[in-house]
Amino acid sequence: MFAFITGLLIGVFAVMGAWGLLYWRKQWLESYIMEEEEPDGDYRVIMRKRSPFQRIAVAESEGIYYVYADGSEMMSTDLAENQYAEAIVHVPMAAAANRESVLIIGSGAGITAREALRYAEVETITAVDVDPIIVQLGREFEPLVNFTNGSLHHPRVKTVLADGREYLENCNDRWDVVIIDLPDPSSKAPDLTKLFSVEFYRLLKTRLNPGGAVAIACSVVSVMPEYLAAVQATLKTAGFHVIPYHWDYIVEFAIDWGFCLATLKPIAPDSIEPLIPVKHLSEDRLEDMFLLPRYLRVDWDEDEVQTDRNTLLIEIVEREFED
């Protein structure tokens, strides 16, 4: 009987250990690609690597490549990425008085740089990103190099490995156009709030040439319209004129991205038209982009802004995940 009970216990513990191992493995895998962020259909994971800042994964499905950071999709080589790039690049380029110098904070693998390089008058693009693995992917991973036309190797592009805030604090350069394409601040990455704060935006003003324009990515506004409202209020407090806009992916991808266009002088939305041929920013689409639908408009206290000392945006993001 003792031998039977002992054998039974060993079997139970073995099963428990196997389930525990499977659970641990699932948790580990989700730290690289969250289940709800997985590509549709079958996919294969090409790379998992931990950078000094985040867990990076690359997956492939039906010829499309996806790059993940801490479980969430960061970029891909699908149609949505091209649409997003047009929205965040060509709007500020059209709004700016000049386009000779461009700064990209959160340059990633070079997709936004690819779009900025299409302007003949652009002389320099400063592409700043803090993560060396992401930049390495943009420079060496063939599917991304093909997708970006090798933008990070272009002689007009200067790649800088640095925190965007620290970079601005330690240089005196000025730019005509600034594109800020960063992840949402979170409790895992609280320092990101300092790239969305009123103090940072005031510093940014001093780095803009007269007639300069800034575009800022404002997350998935369809589920967090408060995020867009908070960024808009923060920019206004810093002294910018602000036009919020959005890119509605709902029909194709069930996502609506928000952006803020910030300028030193007022500009009329109906005066903004792409200066070069684009695939997705039609006249009707532009008109829709600058007309926020009712579900994206929220009542917001203009005094409630992100600063270096509070966690406003983190609270907005984490409320959404709690729900």
PDB file of C-alpha atoms in Angstrom:
ATOM      1  CA  MET A   1       0.000   0.000   0.000  1.00  0.00           C
ATOM      2  CA  PHE A   2       2.821   2.401   0.908  1.00  0.00           C
ATOM      3  CA  ALA A   3       4.468   1.778  -2.458  1.00  0.00           C
ATOM      4  CA  PHE A   4       1.143   2.367  -4.222  1.00  0.00           C
ATOM      5  CA  ILE A   5       0.549   5.680  -2.421  1.00  0.00           C
ATOM      6  CA  THR A   6       4.107   6.760  -3.054  1.00  0.00           C
ATOM      7  CA  GLY A   7       3.755   5.957  -6.735  1.00  0.00           C
ATOM      8  CA  LEU A   8       0.449   7.791  -6.877  1.00  0.00           C
ATOM      9  CA  LEU A   9       1.948  10.878  -5.253  1.00  0.00           C
ATOM     10  CA  ILE A  10       4.900  10.798  -7.626  1.00  0.00           C
ATOM     11  CA  GLY A  11       2.486  10.634 -10.542  1.00  0.00           C
ATOM     12  CA  VAL A  12       0.415  13.527  -9.194  1.00  0.00           C
ATOM     13  CA  PHE A  13       3.492  15.656  -8.633  1.00  0.00           C
ATOM     14  CA  ALA A  14       4.763  14.796 -12.114  1.00  0.00           C
ATOM     15  CA  VAL A  15       1.476  15.919 -13.655  1.00  0.00           C
ATOM     16  CA  MET A  16       1.466  19.079 -11.534  1.00  0.00           C
ATOM     17  CA  GLY A  17       5.043  19.747 -12.542  1.00  0.00           C
ATOM     18  CA  ALA A  18       4.212  19.292 -16.216  1.00  0.00           C
ATOM     19  CA  TRP A  19       1.244  21.667 -15.953  1.00  0.00           C
ATOM     20  CA  GLY A  20       3.397  24.130 -14.042  1.00  0.00           C
ATOM     21  CA  LEU A  21       6.057  23.941 -16.743  1.00  0.00           C
ATOM     22  CA  LEU A  22       3.452  24.495 -19.454  1.00  0.00           C
ATOM     23  CA  TYR A  23       2.024  27.466 -17.526  1.00  0.00           C
ATOM     24  CA  TRP A  24       5.467  28.964 -17.024  1.00  0.00           C
ATOM     25  CA  ARG A  25       6.279  28.472 -20.704  1.00  0.00           C
ATOM     26  CA  LYS A  26       2.988  30.166 -21.722  1.00  0.00           C
ATOM     27  CA  GLN A  27       3.740  33.110 -19.431  1.00  0.00           C
ATOM     28  CA  TRP A  28       7.265  33.347 -20.837  1.00  0.00           C
ATOM     29  CA  LEU A  29       6.010  33.237 -24.430  1.00  0.00           C
ATOM     30  CA  GLU A  30       3.372  35.898 -23.710  1.00  0.00           C
ATOM     31  CA  SER A  31       6.079  38.201 -22.357  1.00  0.00           C
ATOM     32  CA  TYR A  32       7.323  38.245 -25.968  1.00  0.00           C
ATOM     33  CA  ILE A  33       4.034  37.948 -27.901  1.00  0.00           C
ATOM     34  CA  MET A  34       0.773  38.373 -26.002  1.00  0.00           C
ATOM     35  CA  GLU A  35      -1.993  36.009 -27.069  1.00  0.00           C
ATOM     36  CA  GLU A  36      -4.321  38.826 -28.097  1.00  0.00           C
ATOM     37  CA  GLU A  37      -1.542  40.377 -30.205  1.00  0.00           C
ATOM     38  CA  GLU A  38      -0.682  37.249 -32.187  1.00  0.00           C
ATOM     39  CA  PRO A  39      -0.948  37.367 -35.990  1.00  0.00           C
ATOM     40  CA  ASP A  40      -4.106  35.858 -37.453  1.00  0.00           C
ATOM     41  CA  GLY A  41      -3.675  32.255 -38.529  1.00  0.00           C
ATOM     42  CA  ASP A  42      -0.499  30.208 -38.340  1.00  0.00           C
ATOM     43  CA  TYR A  43       2.768  31.984 -37.692  1.00  0.00           C
ATOM     44  CA  ARG A  44       6.353  31.204 -36.801  1.00  0.00           C
ATOM     45  CA  VAL A  45       8.574  33.005 -34.339  1.00  0.00           C
ATOM     46  CA  ILE A  46      11.875  33.934 -35.961  1.00  0.00           C
ATOM     47  CA  MET A  47      13.601  35.667 -33.085  1.00  0.00           C
ATOM     48  CA  ARG A  48      13.294  36.304 -29.371  1.00  0.00           C
ATOM     49  CA  LYS A  49      15.809  38.558 -27.723  1.00  0.00           C
ATOM     50  CA  ARG A  50      15.989  40.754 -24.642  1.00  0.00           C
ATOM     51  CA  SER A  51      17.399  44.246 -25.105  1.00  0.00           C
ATOM     52  CA  PRO A  52      18.439  46.539 -22.241  1.00  0.00           C
ATOM     53  CA  PHE A  53      14.930  48.040 -22.423  1.00  0.00           C
ATOM     54  CA  GLN A  54      12.411  45.403 -23.485  1.00  0.00           C
ATOM     55  CA  ARG A  55      11.754  41.906 -24.790  1.00  0.00           C
ATOM     56  CA  ILE A  56      11.852  41.834 -28.604  1.00  0.00           C
ATOM     57  CA  ALA A  57      10.293  39.187 -30.818  1.00  0.00           C
ATOM     58  CA  VAL A  58       9.902  38.817 -34.583  1.00  0.00           C
ATOM     59  CA  ALA A  59       7.210  36.620 -36.111  1.00  0.00           C
ATOM     60  CA  GLU A  60       6.229  35.805 -39.690  1.00  0.00           C
ATOM     61  CA  SER A  61       2.801  34.893 -41.059  1.00  0.00           C
ATOM     62  CA  GLU A  62       1.941  34.560 -44.758  1.00  0.00           C
ATOM     63  CA  GLY A  63       4.940  36.633 -45.799  1.00  0.00           C
ATOM     64  CA  ILE A  64       4.225  39.500 -43.356  1.00  0.00           C
ATOM     65  CA  TYR A  65       6.716  40.177 -40.574  1.00  0.00           C
ATOM     66  CA  TYR A  66       5.741  41.466 -37.132  1.00  0.00           C
ATOM     67  CA  VAL A  67       8.022  43.029 -34.520  1.00  0.00           C
ATOM     68  CA  TYR A  68       6.897  42.860 -30.891  1.00  0.00           C
ATOM     69  CA  ALA A  69       8.088  44.739 -27.819  1.00  0.00           C
ATOM     70  CA  ASP A  70       7.138  43.363 -24.387  1.00  0.00           C
ATOM     71  CA  GLY A  71       4.357  41.343 -25.961  1.00  0.00           C
ATOM     72  CA  SER A  72       2.706  44.126 -27.977  1.00  0.00           C
ATOM     73  CA  GLU A  73       3.042  44.646 -31.711  1.00  0.00           C
ATOM     74  CA  MET A  74       5.434  47.506 -32.429  1.00  0.00           C
ATOM     75  CA  MET A  75       5.569  47.454 -36.232  1.00  0.00           C
ATOM     76  CA  SER A  76       5.001  45.173 -39.200  1.00  0.00           C
ATOM     77  CA  THR A  77       5.373  44.966 -42.944  1.00  0.00           C
ATOM     78  CA  ASP A  78       1.639  44.967 -43.684  1.00  0.00           C
ATOM     79  CA  LEU A  79      -0.664  47.540 -45.273  1.00  0.00           C
ATOM     80  CA  ALA A  80      -1.613  49.139 -41.955  1.00  0.00           C
ATOM     81  CA  GLU A  81       2.002  50.165 -41.343  1.00  0.00           C
ATOM     82  CA  ASN A  82       2.128  52.080 -44.626  1.00  0.00           C
ATOM     83  CA  GLN A  83      -1.146  53.838 -43.825  1.00  0.00           C
ATOM     84  CA  TYR A  84       0.083  54.750 -40.345  1.00  0.00           C
ATOM     85  CA  ALA A  85       3.410  56.045 -41.710  1.00  0.00           C
ATOM     86  CA  GLU A  86       1.645  58.311 -44.200  1.00  0.00           C
ATOM     87  CA  ALA A  87      -0.558  59.754 -41.449  1.00  0.00           C
ATOM     88  CA  ILE A  88       2.265  60.550 -39.034  1.00  0.00           C
ATOM     89  CA  VAL A  89       4.784  61.804 -41.632  1.00  0.00           C
ATOM     90  CA  HIS A  90       3.016  63.579 -44.479  1.00  0.00           C
ATOM     91  CA  VAL A  91       0.672  65.678 -42.323  1.00  0.00           C
ATOM     92  CA  PRO A  92       3.459  67.549 -40.464  1.00  0.00           C
ATOM     93  CA  MET A  93       5.547  67.732 -43.635  1.00  0.00           C
ATOM     94  CA  ALA A  94       2.629  69.501 -45.343  1.00  0.00           C
ATOM     95  CA  ALA A  95       2.036  71.793 -42.357  1.00  0.00           C
ATOM     96  CA  ALA A  96       5.661  72.925 -41.984  1.00  0.00           C
ATOM     97  CA  ALA A  97       6.998  76.014 -43.729  1.00  0.00           C
ATOM     98  CA  ASN A  98      10.214  74.157 -44.618  1.00  0.00           C
ATOM     99  CA  ARG A  99      11.351  70.541 -44.709  1.00  0.00           C
ATOM    100  CA  GLU A 100      15.133  70.674 -44.860  1.00  0.00           C
ATOM    101  CA  SER A 101      15.753  69.097 -41.442  1.00  0.00           C
ATOM    102  CA  VAL A 102      13.690  66.336 -39.824  1.00  0.00           C
ATOM    103  CA  LEU A 103      13.941  64.798 -36.365  1.00  0.00           C
ATOM    104  CA  ILE A 104      12.315  61.437 -35.636  1.00  0.00           C
ATOM    105  CA  ILE A 105      12.109  60.374 -31.989  1.00  0.00           C
ATOM    106  CA  GLY A 106      11.194  56.701 -31.822  1.00  0.00           C
ATOM    107  CA  SER A 107      12.547  56.040 -35.286  1.00  0.00           C
ATOM    108  CA  GLY A 108      12.381  52.271 -34.853  1.00  0.00           C
ATOM    109  CA  ALA A 109      13.417  50.298 -37.916  1.00  0.00           C
ATOM    110  CA  GLY A 110      13.202  53.266 -40.291  1.00  0.00           C
ATOM    111  CA  ILE A 111       9.649  53.209 -41.665  1.00  0.00           C
ATOM    112  CA  THR A 112       9.016  56.890 -40.907  1.00  0.00           C
ATOM    113  CA  ALA A 113      12.473  57.758 -42.232  1.00  0.00           C
ATOM    114  CA  ARG A 114      11.558  56.008 -45.489  1.00  0.00           C
ATOM    115  CA  GLU A 115       8.584  58.347 -45.939  1.00  0.00           C
ATOM    116  CA  ALA A 116      10.539  61.492 -45.009  1.00  0.00           C
ATOM    117  CA  LEU A 117      13.258  60.595 -47.534  1.00  0.00           C
ATOM    118  CA  ARG A 118      10.718  60.927 -50.335  1.00  0.00           C
ATOM    119  CA  TYR A 119      11.005  64.737 -50.101  1.00  0.00           C
ATOM    120  CA  ALA A 120      13.799  66.096 -52.288  1.00  0.00           C
ATOM    121  CA  GLU A 121      14.232  69.172 -50.092  1.00  0.00           C
ATOM    122  CA  VAL A 122      15.020  67.078 -47.004  1.00  0.00           C
ATOM    123  CA  GLU A 123      18.729  67.450 -46.357  1.00  0.00           C
ATOM    124  CA  THR A 124      19.088  65.679 -43.003  1.00  0.00           C
ATOM    125  CA  ILE A 125      17.027  63.225 -40.982  1.00  0.00           C
ATOM    126  CA  THR A 126      18.080  62.589 -37.409  1.00  0.00           C
ATOM    127  CA  ALA A 127      16.614  59.218 -36.400  1.00  0.00           C
ATOM    128  CA  VAL A 128      16.704  58.744 -32.619  1.00  0.00           C
ATOM    129  CA  ASP A 129      15.865  55.476 -30.891  1.00  0.00           C
ATOM    130  CA  VAL A 130      16.903  54.141 -27.524  1.00  0.00           C
ATOM    131  CA  ASP A 131      16.861  50.426 -28.372  1.00  0.00           C
ATOM    132  CA  PRO A 132      19.904  49.085 -30.256  1.00  0.00           C
ATOM    133  CA  ILE A 133      18.175  45.819 -31.208  1.00  0.00           C
ATOM    134  CA  ILE A 134      15.322  47.616 -32.971  1.00  0.00           C
ATOM    135  CA  VAL A 135      17.784  49.773 -34.893  1.00  0.00           C
ATOM    136  CA  GLN A 136      19.858  46.699 -35.736  1.00  0.00           C
ATOM    137  CA  LEU A 137      16.741  45.023 -37.156  1.00  0.00           C
ATOM    138  CA  GLY A 138      16.113  48.086 -39.307  1.00  0.00           C
ATOM    139  CA  ARG A 139      19.662  48.017 -40.604  1.00  0.00           C
ATOM    140  CA  GLU A 140      20.234  44.252 -41.001  1.00  0.00           C
ATOM    141  CA  PHE A 141      16.988  42.219 -41.027  1.00  0.00           C
ATOM    142  CA  GLU A 142      16.338  41.777 -44.735  1.00  0.00           C
ATOM    143  CA  PRO A 143      12.505  41.875 -44.715  1.00  0.00           C
ATOM    144  CA  LEU A 144      12.567  45.183 -42.815  1.00  0.00           C
ATOM    145  CA  VAL A 145      15.408  46.583 -44.907  1.00  0.00           C
ATOM    146  CA  ASN A 146      13.353  45.819 -48.019  1.00  0.00           C
ATOM    147  CA  PHE A 147      10.213  47.325 -46.480  1.00  0.00           C
ATOM    148  CA  THR A 148      11.987  50.565 -45.538  1.00  0.00           C
ATOM    149  CA  ASN A 149      14.045  50.764 -48.745  1.00  0.00           C
ATOM    150  CA  GLY A 150      17.140  50.624 -46.542  1.00  0.00           C
ATOM    151  CA  SER A 151      16.343  54.049 -45.090  1.00  0.00           C
ATOM    152  CA  LEU A 152      18.696  53.710 -42.095  1.00  0.00           C
ATOM    153  CA  HIS A 153      21.605  53.278 -44.530  1.00  0.00           C
ATOM    154  CA  HIS A 154      20.759  56.411 -46.527  1.00  0.00           C
ATOM    155  CA  PRO A 155      23.427  59.162 -46.436  1.00  0.00           C
ATOM    156  CA  ARG A 156      20.812  61.753 -45.465  1.00  0.00           C
ATOM    157  CA  VAL A 157      19.879  59.749 -42.342  1.00  0.00           C
ATOM    158  CA  LYS A 158      21.877  60.020 -39.126  1.00  0.00           C
ATOM    159  CA  THR A 159      21.010  57.282 -36.629  1.00  0.00           C
ATOM    160  CA  VAL A 160      21.359  58.166 -32.952  1.00  0.00           C
ATOM    161  CA  LEU A 161      21.105  55.617 -30.139  1.00  0.00           C
ATOM    162  CA  ALA A 162      19.797  57.703 -27.262  1.00  0.00           C
ATOM    163  CA  ASP A 163      16.822  58.626 -25.136  1.00  0.00           C
ATOM    164  CA  GLY A 164      14.960  61.344 -27.061  1.00  0.00           C
ATOM    165  CA  ARG A 165      14.641  63.647 -24.058  1.00  0.00           C
ATOM    166  CA  GLU A 166      18.301  63.395 -23.150  1.00  0.00           C
ATOM    167  CA  TYR A 167      19.293  63.927 -26.763  1.00  0.00           C
ATOM    168  CA  LEU A 168      17.366  67.198 -26.984  1.00  0.00           C
ATOM    169  CA  GLU A 169      18.709  68.366 -23.643  1.00  0.00           C
ATOM    170  CA  ASN A 170      22.288  67.863 -24.804  1.00  0.00           C
ATOM    171  CA  CYS A 171      22.191  69.364 -28.284  1.00  0.00           C
ATOM    172  CA  ASN A 172      21.444  72.770 -29.772  1.00  0.00           C
ATOM    173  CA  ASP A 173      20.258  71.671 -33.212  1.00  0.00           C
ATOM    174  CA  ARG A 174      16.969  72.868 -34.675  1.00  0.00           C
ATOM    175  CA  TRP A 175      14.573  71.132 -37.016  1.00  0.00           C
ATOM    176  CA  ASP A 176      11.770  72.032 -39.399  1.00  0.00           C
ATOM    177  CA  VAL A 177       9.728  68.885 -38.738  1.00  0.00           C
ATOM    178  CA  VAL A 178       9.666  66.640 -35.668  1.00  0.00           C
ATOM    179  CA  ILE A 179       7.936  63.261 -35.612  1.00  0.00           C
ATOM    180  CA  ILE A 180       7.436  61.583 -32.233  1.00  0.00           C
ATOM    181  CA  ASP A 181       6.397  57.954 -32.539  1.00  0.00           C
ATOM    182  CA  LEU A 182       6.721  56.348 -29.119  1.00  0.00           C
ATOM    183  CA  PRO A 183       4.998  53.563 -27.163  1.00  0.00           C
ATOM    184  CA  ASP A 184       2.458  54.419 -24.481  1.00  0.00           C
ATOM    185  CA  PRO A 185       4.000  55.165 -21.087  1.00  0.00           C
ATOM    186  CA  SER A 186       3.375  52.390 -18.562  1.00  0.00           C
ATOM    187  CA  SER A 187       4.363  51.291 -15.090  1.00  0.00           C
ATOM    188  CA  LYS A 188       6.984  49.093 -16.822  1.00  0.00           C
ATOM    189  CA  ALA A 189       8.390  52.114 -18.679  1.00  0.00           C
ATOM    190  CA  PRO A 190       7.530  55.144 -16.493  1.00  0.00           C
ATOM    191  CA  ASP A 191      10.342  57.288 -17.899  1.00  0.00           C
ATOM    192  CA  LEU A 192       8.426  57.523 -21.175  1.00  0.00           C
ATOM    193  CA  THR A 193       6.153  60.085 -19.511  1.00  0.00           C
ATOM    194  CA  LYS A 194       9.062  62.531 -19.696  1.00  0.00           C
ATOM    195  CA  LEU A 195       8.753  62.425 -23.501  1.00  0.00           C
ATOM    196  CA  PHE A 196       5.087  63.459 -23.261  1.00  0.00           C
ATOM    197  CA  SER A 197       5.339  66.078 -20.529  1.00  0.00           C
ATOM    198  CA  VAL A 198       4.762  69.823 -20.669  1.00  0.00           C
ATOM    199  CA  GLU A 199       8.416  70.317 -19.734  1.00  0.00           C
ATOM    200  CA  PHE A 200       9.520  68.221 -22.714  1.00  0.00           C
ATOM    201  CA  TYR A 201       7.196  70.018 -25.113  1.00  0.00           C
ATOM    202  CA  ARG A 202       8.525  73.391 -23.932  1.00  0.00           C
ATOM    203  CA  LEU A 203      12.054  72.142 -24.624  1.00  0.00           C
ATOM    204  CA  LEU A 204      10.889  70.936 -28.029  1.00  0.00           C
ATOM    205  CA  LYS A 205       9.619  74.419 -28.888  1.00  0.00           C
ATOM    206  CA  THR A 206      13.137  75.767 -28.518  1.00  0.00           C
ATOM    207  CA  ARG A 207      14.391  73.177 -31.022  1.00  0.00           C
ATOM    208  CA  LEU A 208      11.925  74.069 -33.787  1.00  0.00           C
ATOM    209  CA  ASN A 209      12.756  76.413 -36.634  1.00  0.00           C
ATOM    210  CA  PRO A 210      10.219  79.174 -37.398  1.00  0.00           C
ATOM    211  CA  GLY A 211       7.267  77.606 -39.187  1.00  0.00           C
ATOM    212  CA  GLY A 212       8.112  74.199 -37.746  1.00  0.00           C
ATOM    213  CA  ALA A 213       5.601  71.394 -37.203  1.00  0.00           C
ATOM    214  CA  VAL A 214       5.419  68.397 -34.872  1.00  0.00           C
ATOM    215  CA  ALA A 215       3.387  65.197 -35.142  1.00  0.00           C
ATOM    216  CA  ILE A 216       2.867  63.017 -32.076  1.00  0.00           C
ATOM    217  CA  ALA A 217       1.407  59.501 -32.041  1.00  0.00           C
ATOM    218  CA  CYS A 218      -1.403  59.322 -29.466  1.00  0.00           C
ATOM    219  CA  SER A 219      -2.116  55.614 -29.142  1.00  0.00           C
ATOM    220  CA  VAL A 220      -5.260  53.665 -30.018  1.00  0.00           C
ATOM    221  CA  VAL A 221      -7.725  56.502 -29.639  1.00  0.00           C
ATOM    222  CA  SER A 222     -10.736  54.283 -30.348  1.00  0.00           C
ATOM    223  CA  VAL A 223     -10.332  52.725 -26.883  1.00  0.00           C
ATOM    224  CA  MET A 224      -8.591  55.639 -25.117  1.00  0.00           C
ATOM    225  CA  PRO A 225      -9.924  58.999 -26.371  1.00  0.00           C
ATOM    226  CA  GLU A 226      -8.802  60.481 -23.033  1.00  0.00           C
ATOM    227  CA  TYR A 227      -5.185  59.839 -24.067  1.00  0.00           C
ATOM    228  CA  LEU A 228      -5.529  62.081 -27.103  1.00  0.00           C
ATOM    229  CA  ALA A 229      -7.271  64.748 -25.017  1.00  0.00           C
ATOM    230  CA  ALA A 230      -4.499  64.687 -22.399  1.00  0.00           C
ATOM    231  CA  VAL A 231      -1.705  65.038 -24.980  1.00  0.00           C
ATOM    232  CA  GLN A 232      -3.588  67.859 -26.700  1.00  0.00           C
ATOM    233  CA  ALA A 233      -4.028  69.732 -23.396  1.00  0.00           C
ATOM    234  CA  THR A 234      -0.352  69.230 -22.516  1.00  0.00           C
ATOM    235  CA  LEU A 235       0.815  70.612 -25.863  1.00  0.00           C
ATOM    236  CA  LYS A 236      -1.457  73.657 -25.476  1.00  0.00           C
ATOM    237  CA  THR A 237      -0.068  74.299 -21.997  1.00  0.00           C
ATOM    238  CA  ALA A 238       3.429  74.232 -23.503  1.00  0.00           C
ATOM    239  CA  GLY A 239       2.380  76.968 -25.935  1.00  0.00           C
ATOM    240  CA  PHE A 240       1.679  75.018 -29.133  1.00  0.00           C
ATOM    241  CA  HIS A 241      -1.264  75.425 -31.464  1.00  0.00           C
ATOM    242  CA  VAL A 242      -2.738  71.927 -31.729  1.00  0.00           C
ATOM    243  CA  ILE A 243      -4.904  70.091 -34.247  1.00  0.00           C
ATOM    244  CA  PRO A 244      -5.898  66.555 -33.205  1.00  0.00           C
ATOM    245  CA  TYR A 245      -6.479  64.071 -36.003  1.00  0.00           C
ATOM    246  CA  HIS A 246      -7.073  60.368 -36.434  1.00  0.00           C
ATOM    247  CA  TRP A 247      -6.674  57.539 -38.913  1.00  0.00           C
ATOM    248  CA  ASP A 248      -9.666  55.248 -38.951  1.00  0.00           C
ATOM    249  CA  TYR A 249      -8.690  51.605 -39.509  1.00  0.00           C
ATOM    250  CA  ILE A 250     -11.985  50.308 -38.142  1.00  0.00           C
ATOM    251  CA  VAL A 251     -13.235  48.775 -41.392  1.00  0.00           C
ATOM    252  CA  GLU A 252      -9.984  46.980 -42.193  1.00  0.00           C
ATOM    253  CA  PHE A 253      -8.250  46.436 -38.845  1.00  0.00           C
ATOM    254  CA  ALA A 254     -10.647  47.469 -36.025  1.00  0.00           C
ATOM    255  CA  ILE A 255      -8.205  50.166 -34.870  1.00  0.00           C
ATOM    256  CA  ASP A 256      -8.344  53.954 -34.876  1.00  0.00           C
ATOM    257  CA  TRP A 257      -5.080  55.760 -34.194  1.00  0.00           C
ATOM    258  CA  GLY A 258      -4.905  59.283 -32.796  1.00  0.00           C
ATOM    259  CA  PHE A 259      -2.323  61.973 -33.524  1.00  0.00           C
ATOM    260  CA  CYS A 260      -1.658  65.575 -32.588  1.00  0.00           C
ATOM    261  CA  LEU A 261      -0.282  68.113 -35.042  1.00  0.00           C
ATOM    262  CA  ALA A 262       1.465  70.888 -33.115  1.00  0.00           C
ATOM    263  CA  THR A 263       2.693  74.128 -34.689  1.00  0.00           C
ATOM    264  CA  LEU A 264       4.155  77.428 -33.513  1.00  0.00           C
ATOM    265  CA  LYS A 265       1.515  79.409 -35.407  1.00  0.00           C
ATOM    266  CA  PRO A 266      -2.160  78.591 -36.103  1.00  0.00           C
ATOM    267  CA  ILE A 267      -2.834  76.602 -39.236  1.00  0.00           C
ATOM    268  CA  ALA A 268      -6.153  75.707 -40.875  1.00  0.00           C
ATOM    269  CA  PRO A 269      -6.755  71.939 -41.258  1.00  0.00           C
ATOM    270  CA  ASP A 270      -8.232  72.419 -44.737  1.00  0.00           C
ATOM    271  CA  SER A 271      -4.938  73.950 -45.887  1.00  0.00           C
ATOM    272  CA  ILE A 272      -3.048  70.700 -45.260  1.00  0.00           C
ATOM    273  CA  GLU A 273      -2.517  68.695 -48.425  1.00  0.00           C
ATOM    274  CA  PRO A 274       0.248  66.180 -49.200  1.00  0.00           C
ATOM    275  CA  LEU A 275       3.074  67.761 -51.170  1.00  0.00           C
ATOM    276  CA  ILE A 276       4.095  64.522 -52.882  1.00  0.00           C
ATOM    277  CA  PRO A 277       2.104  61.593 -54.311  1.00  0.00           C
ATOM    278  CA  VAL A 278       0.718  59.314 -51.565  1.00  0.00           C
ATOM    279  CA  LYS A 279      -1.365  56.146 -51.707  1.00  0.00           C
ATOM    280  CA  HIS A 280      -3.731  56.594 -48.790  1.00  0.00           C
ATOM    281  CA  LEU A 281      -4.218  60.289 -47.943  1.00  0.00           C
ATOM    282  CA  SER A 282      -6.950  61.143 -50.422  1.00  0.00           C
ATOM    283  CA  GLU A 283      -8.850  64.440 -50.196  1.00  0.00           C
ATOM    284  CA  ASP A 284     -11.835  62.668 -48.613  1.00  0.00           C
ATOM    285  CA  ARG A 285      -9.604  60.813 -46.194  1.00  0.00           C
ATOM    286  CA  LEU A 286      -7.864  64.014 -45.080  1.00  0.00           C
ATOM    287  CA  GLU A 287     -11.206  65.708 -44.468  1.00  0.00           C
ATOM    288  CA  ASP A 288     -12.284  62.770 -42.336  1.00  0.00           C
ATOM    289  CA  MET A 289      -8.976  62.700 -40.432  1.00  0.00           C
ATOM    290  CA  PHE A 290      -9.428  66.223 -39.080  1.00  0.00           C
ATOM    291  CA  LEU A 291     -13.105  65.753 -38.153  1.00  0.00           C
ATOM    292  CA  LEU A 292     -13.082  63.812 -34.899  1.00  0.00           C
ATOM    293  CA  PRO A 293     -16.239  61.688 -34.568  1.00  0.00           C
ATOM    294  CA  ARG A 294     -18.309  62.080 -31.437  1.00  0.00           C
ATOM    295  CA  TYR A 295     -16.960  58.927 -29.792  1.00  0.00           C
ATOM    296  CA  LEU A 296     -13.430  60.419 -29.891  1.00  0.00           C
ATOM    297  CA  ARG A 297     -14.438  63.729 -28.314  1.00  0.00           C
ATOM    298  CA  VAL A 298     -14.373  63.783 -24.519  1.00  0.00           C
ATOM    299  CA  ASP A 299     -14.831  66.498 -21.922  1.00  0.00           C
ATOM    300  CA  TRP A 300     -11.377  67.244 -20.572  1.00  0.00           C
ATOM    301  CA  ASP A 301     -10.083  69.650 -17.945  1.00  0.00           C
ATOM    302  CA  GLU A 302      -7.455  71.677 -19.826  1.00  0.00           C
ATOM    303  CA  ASP A 303      -5.499  71.986 -16.560  1.00  0.00           C
ATOM    304  CA  GLU A 304      -5.072  68.208 -16.360  1.00  0.00           C
ATOM    305  CA  VAL A 305      -1.768  67.715 -18.177  1.00  0.00           C
ATOM    306  CA  GLN A 306       1.193  65.363 -18.160  1.00  0.00           C
ATOM    307  CA  THR A 307       4.202  66.714 -16.265  1.00  0.00           C
ATOM    308  CA  ASP A 308       7.577  65.300 -15.257  1.00  0.00           C
ATOM    309  CA  ARG A 309       6.138  64.702 -11.795  1.00  0.00           C
ATOM    310  CA  ASN A 310       2.820  62.922 -12.403  1.00  0.00           C
ATOM    311  CA  THR A 311       1.623  59.696 -14.039  1.00  0.00           C
ATOM    312  CA  LEU A 312      -1.429  60.962 -15.929  1.00  0.00           C
ATOM    313  CA  LEU A 313      -0.915  59.002 -19.165  1.00  0.00           C
ATOM    314  CA  ILE A 314       0.075  55.827 -17.325  1.00  0.00           C
ATOM    315  CA  GLU A 315      -3.177  56.023 -15.358  1.00  0.00           C
ATOM    316  CA  ILE A 316      -5.209  56.448 -18.554  1.00  0.00           C
ATOM    317  CA  VAL A 317      -3.515  53.462 -20.205  1.00  0.00           C
ATOM    318  CA  GLU A 318      -3.736  51.183 -17.193  1.00  0.00           C
ATOM    319  CA  ARG A 319      -7.419  52.004 -16.606  1.00  0.00           C
ATOM    320  CA  GLU A 320      -8.081  50.696 -20.098  1.00  0.00           C
ATOM    321  CA  PHE A 321      -6.193  47.450 -19.437  1.00  0.00           C
ATOM    322  CA  GLU A 322      -7.936  47.007 -16.087  1.00  0.00           C
ATOM    323  CA  ASP A 323     -11.300  47.221 -17.846  1.00  0.00           C
TER     324      ASP A 323
END
